[in-house]
């Protein structure tokens, strides 16, 4: 009989015992005189003994030695063989670092549990939404500045060309347009698709298309149009029209004419307001969208074009471009890098104010899980 006081490695030459000479071990919980809980193990003679089973060896150990022995078991056999499920206590005491690898393992074992916890936590949903928006801003930046990345995105689309890349990106991230384009909150006309037919038989019929059909939010709604070119399109002609004066590029002036034509035709076909419908196809008497000189936007090129050979601002080019777009009543012209800067500011602003409560109508949802 022995009371185990400490547990350490054995350096003797030991071989496996024969199964034929195996014994039975029984366990029992006992208490020491001072109340300490002990685990008592007793082994009984081999099955070849003629007499009744009799205790031959016994061991006792307390919780400390038991903890050491548990670690020995796990090191020797591994958690999988012992059917031990890793458990992480989320109530980490202050000052204790959380191992991301362990959290990742826990997530891998039961991702649905993590999703449920997050879905029930308002703050966690905000964190997930902000993380998604940060990742999309980074994607926006890479599309704008990394040619190989832009090409890889283009190669994944069935419709070839540069414009479909941006169309696809803004379809996935309508919040960038909804918050960035104007001081009003804009929402997509259709929850499934930004690009819509806006002239012809009806909004849903055959006719003139616009890349993004939006409308303002509030008790009275107005229609808003947006057209995407690409960041690679020129803003100005390659050579000055006169000394110090640079004319808008064919893509810029053509894009302006395209948007103006789209809006004009939509107003002509639809009228000054469009009545909404409900799920059964009947008219919704409370849902009207107005087309009183609707706002429109053309997104094209980047301001990098307005820099000179050494990287400084080419003031004649900048002046020519700014004067041209500021004189336009419609559409308003934005460059892709300006839109990116606005999206970056939105994400940074949301991150800094994440602890403040938000009303349900203060942001536009991403429509992504």
PDB file of N, CA, C and O in Angstrom, residues 5 15 22 31 33 49 53 83 85 89 112 161 168 170 174 187 189 201 204 218 225 233-234 246 260 278 285 312 338:
ATOM      1  N   UNK A   5       2.926  10.758  -3.486  1.00  0.00           N
ATOM      2  CA  UNK A   5       3.138  12.155  -3.138  1.00  0.00           C
ATOM      3  C   UNK A   5       3.585  13.002  -4.322  1.00  0.00           C
ATOM      4  O   UNK A   5       3.362  14.208  -4.350  1.00  0.00           O
ATOM      5  N   UNK A  15       9.643  -3.246 -19.883  1.00  0.00           N
ATOM      6  CA  UNK A  15       8.991  -3.862 -21.039  1.00  0.00           C
ATOM      7  C   UNK A  15       7.511  -4.086 -20.727  1.00  0.00           C
ATOM      8  O   UNK A  15       7.094  -4.045 -19.570  1.00  0.00           O
ATOM      9  N   UNK A  22      -2.443 -10.463 -16.569  1.00  0.00           N
ATOM     10  CA  UNK A  22      -3.140  -9.242 -16.201  1.00  0.00           C
ATOM     11  C   UNK A  22      -3.994  -9.393 -14.966  1.00  0.00           C
ATOM     12  O   UNK A  22      -4.407 -10.496 -14.606  1.00  0.00           O
ATOM     13  N   UNK A  31     -11.707   9.467   2.071  1.00  0.00           N
ATOM     14  CA  UNK A  31     -11.336  10.760   2.641  1.00  0.00           C
ATOM     15  C   UNK A  31     -10.237  10.568   3.672  1.00  0.00           C
ATOM     16  O   UNK A  31     -10.281   9.641   4.486  1.00  0.00           O
ATOM     17  N   UNK A  33      -7.898  11.943   6.992  1.00  0.00           N
ATOM     18  CA  UNK A  33      -8.322  12.448   8.291  1.00  0.00           C
ATOM     19  C   UNK A  33      -8.614  13.942   8.256  1.00  0.00           C
ATOM     20  O   UNK A  33      -9.466  14.443   9.009  1.00  0.00           O
ATOM     21  N   UNK A  49      -4.961 -17.521  -9.973  1.00  0.00           N
ATOM     22  CA  UNK A  49      -4.896 -17.820  -8.539  1.00  0.00           C
ATOM     23  C   UNK A  49      -6.062 -18.737  -8.154  1.00  0.00           C
ATOM     24  O   UNK A  49      -7.192 -18.564  -8.598  1.00  0.00           O
ATOM     25  N   UNK A  53     -10.274 -13.768  -5.124  1.00  0.00           N
ATOM     26  CA  UNK A  53      -9.502 -12.546  -5.412  1.00  0.00           C
ATOM     27  C   UNK A  53      -9.123 -11.815  -4.136  1.00  0.00           C
ATOM     28  O   UNK A  53      -9.937 -11.672  -3.229  1.00  0.00           O
ATOM     29  N   UNK A  83     -10.707  10.143 -26.211  1.00  0.00           N
ATOM     30  CA  UNK A  83     -12.025  10.739 -26.466  1.00  0.00           C
ATOM     31  C   UNK A  83     -12.267  11.961 -25.586  1.00  0.00           C
ATOM     32  O   UNK A  83     -13.355  12.170 -25.028  1.00  0.00           O
ATOM     33  N   UNK A  85     -12.686  15.894 -25.511  1.00  0.00           N
ATOM     34  CA  UNK A  85     -13.014  17.037 -26.351  1.00  0.00           C
ATOM     35  C   UNK A  85     -12.374  18.280 -25.762  1.00  0.00           C
ATOM     36  O   UNK A  85     -12.514  18.569 -24.569  1.00  0.00           O
ATOM     37  N   UNK A  89     -12.723  27.751 -21.917  1.00  0.00           N
ATOM     38  CA  UNK A  89     -13.535  28.568 -21.032  1.00  0.00           C
ATOM     39  C   UNK A  89     -13.510  29.993 -21.559  1.00  0.00           C
ATOM     40  O   UNK A  89     -12.475  30.643 -21.564  1.00  0.00           O
ATOM     41  N   UNK A 112     -21.415  26.048 -35.773  1.00  0.00           N
ATOM     42  CA  UNK A 112     -22.800  26.479 -35.587  1.00  0.00           C
ATOM     43  C   UNK A 112     -23.006  27.124 -34.220  1.00  0.00           C
ATOM     44  O   UNK A 112     -23.784  28.073 -34.077  1.00  0.00           O
ATOM     45  N   UNK A 161     -14.748  41.668 -69.810  1.00  0.00           N
ATOM     46  CA  UNK A 161     -14.566  43.107 -69.876  1.00  0.00           C
ATOM     47  C   UNK A 161     -14.302  43.686 -68.502  1.00  0.00           C
ATOM     48  O   UNK A 161     -14.341  42.989 -67.475  1.00  0.00           O
ATOM     49  N   UNK A 168     -20.270  43.880 -60.737  1.00  0.00           N
ATOM     50  CA  UNK A 168     -20.370  42.760 -59.796  1.00  0.00           C
ATOM     51  C   UNK A 168     -19.987  43.202 -58.388  1.00  0.00           C
ATOM     52  O   UNK A 168     -20.652  42.827 -57.404  1.00  0.00           O
ATOM     53  N   UNK A 170     -20.142  46.241 -56.973  1.00  0.00           N
ATOM     54  CA  UNK A 170     -21.147  47.100 -56.351  1.00  0.00           C
ATOM     55  C   UNK A 170     -22.460  46.365 -56.129  1.00  0.00           C
ATOM     56  O   UNK A 170     -23.224  46.725 -55.226  1.00  0.00           O
ATOM     57  N   UNK A 174     -23.770  47.160 -52.087  1.00  0.00           N
ATOM     58  CA  UNK A 174     -24.569  48.369 -52.360  1.00  0.00           C
ATOM     59  C   UNK A 174     -24.419  49.437 -51.287  1.00  0.00           C
ATOM     60  O   UNK A 174     -24.737  50.596 -51.524  1.00  0.00           O
ATOM     61  N   UNK A 187     -30.895  53.531 -51.017  1.00  0.00           N
ATOM     62  CA  UNK A 187     -31.040  52.080 -50.974  1.00  0.00           C
ATOM     63  C   UNK A 187     -31.285  51.566 -52.382  1.00  0.00           C
ATOM     64  O   UNK A 187     -31.792  52.289 -53.249  1.00  0.00           O
ATOM     65  N   UNK A 189     -32.945  49.886 -55.497  1.00  0.00           N
ATOM     66  CA  UNK A 189     -34.336  49.760 -55.918  1.00  0.00           C
ATOM     67  C   UNK A 189     -34.822  48.330 -55.750  1.00  0.00           C
ATOM     68  O   UNK A 189     -35.923  48.078 -55.318  1.00  0.00           O
ATOM     69  N   UNK A 201     -41.147  49.345 -71.516  1.00  0.00           N
ATOM     70  CA  UNK A 201     -42.496  49.042 -71.051  1.00  0.00           C
ATOM     71  C   UNK A 201     -42.681  49.440 -69.588  1.00  0.00           C
ATOM     72  O   UNK A 201     -43.706  49.949 -69.191  1.00  0.00           O
ATOM     73  N   UNK A 204     -39.521  46.899 -64.997  1.00  0.00           N
ATOM     74  CA  UNK A 204     -39.171  45.487 -65.146  1.00  0.00           C
ATOM     75  C   UNK A 204     -39.258  45.011 -66.590  1.00  0.00           C
ATOM     76  O   UNK A 204     -39.082  43.839 -66.866  1.00  0.00           O
ATOM     77  N   UNK A 218     -36.726  57.572 -46.618  1.00  0.00           N
ATOM     78  CA  UNK A 218     -37.538  58.560 -45.925  1.00  0.00           C
ATOM     79  C   UNK A 218     -38.997  58.373 -46.278  1.00  0.00           C
ATOM     80  O   UNK A 218     -39.368  57.475 -47.037  1.00  0.00           O
ATOM     81  N   UNK A 225     -30.067  57.582 -60.134  1.00  0.00           N
ATOM     82  CA  UNK A 225     -29.421  56.760 -61.154  1.00  0.00           C
ATOM     83  C   UNK A 225     -27.902  56.828 -60.991  1.00  0.00           C
ATOM     84  O   UNK A 225     -27.351  57.876 -60.644  1.00  0.00           O
ATOM     85  N   UNK A 233     -10.632  54.340 -67.546  1.00  0.00           N
ATOM     86  CA  UNK A 233     -11.074  55.293 -68.556  1.00  0.00           C
ATOM     87  C   UNK A 233     -10.451  56.668 -68.306  1.00  0.00           C
ATOM     88  O   UNK A 233     -10.300  57.105 -67.168  1.00  0.00           O
ATOM     89  N   UNK A 234     -10.105  57.342 -69.390  1.00  0.00           N
ATOM     90  CA  UNK A 234      -9.514  58.684 -69.287  1.00  0.00           C
ATOM     91  C   UNK A 234     -10.558  59.704 -68.875  1.00  0.00           C
ATOM     92  O   UNK A 234     -11.732  59.611 -69.256  1.00  0.00           O
ATOM     93  N   UNK A 246      -7.830  71.570 -71.168  1.00  0.00           N
ATOM     94  CA  UNK A 246      -7.935  70.158 -71.557  1.00  0.00           C
ATOM     95  C   UNK A 246      -9.411  69.792 -71.644  1.00  0.00           C
ATOM     96  O   UNK A 246     -10.164  69.962 -70.681  1.00  0.00           O
ATOM     97  N   UNK A 260     -27.511  61.242 -69.057  1.00  0.00           N
ATOM     98  CA  UNK A 260     -28.574  62.220 -69.311  1.00  0.00           C
ATOM     99  C   UNK A 260     -29.682  61.620 -70.159  1.00  0.00           C
ATOM    100  O   UNK A 260     -30.873  61.839 -69.906  1.00  0.00           O
ATOM    101  N   UNK A 278     -47.439  45.556 -54.164  1.00  0.00           N
ATOM    102  CA  UNK A 278     -47.237  44.619 -53.067  1.00  0.00           C
ATOM    103  C   UNK A 278     -47.116  43.214 -53.640  1.00  0.00           C
ATOM    104  O   UNK A 278     -47.129  43.011 -54.850  1.00  0.00           O
ATOM    105  N   UNK A 285     -50.797  51.876 -52.109  1.00  0.00           N
ATOM    106  CA  UNK A 285     -51.183  53.296 -52.091  1.00  0.00           C
ATOM    107  C   UNK A 285     -50.236  54.183 -51.291  1.00  0.00           C
ATOM    108  O   UNK A 285     -50.332  55.409 -51.371  1.00  0.00           O
ATOM    109  N   UNK A 312       3.498  65.398 -59.083  1.00  0.00           N
ATOM    110  CA  UNK A 312       2.778  66.557 -58.570  1.00  0.00           C
ATOM    111  C   UNK A 312       1.489  66.804 -59.348  1.00  0.00           C
ATOM    112  O   UNK A 312       1.272  66.251 -60.434  1.00  0.00           O
ATOM    113  N   UNK A 338     -12.109  58.528 -55.438  1.00  0.00           N
ATOM    114  CA  UNK A 338     -12.907  59.339 -54.520  1.00  0.00           C
ATOM    115  C   UNK A 338     -13.951  58.477 -53.811  1.00  0.00           C
ATOM    116  O   UNK A 338     -14.193  58.646 -52.615  1.00  0.00           O
TER     117      UNK A 338
END
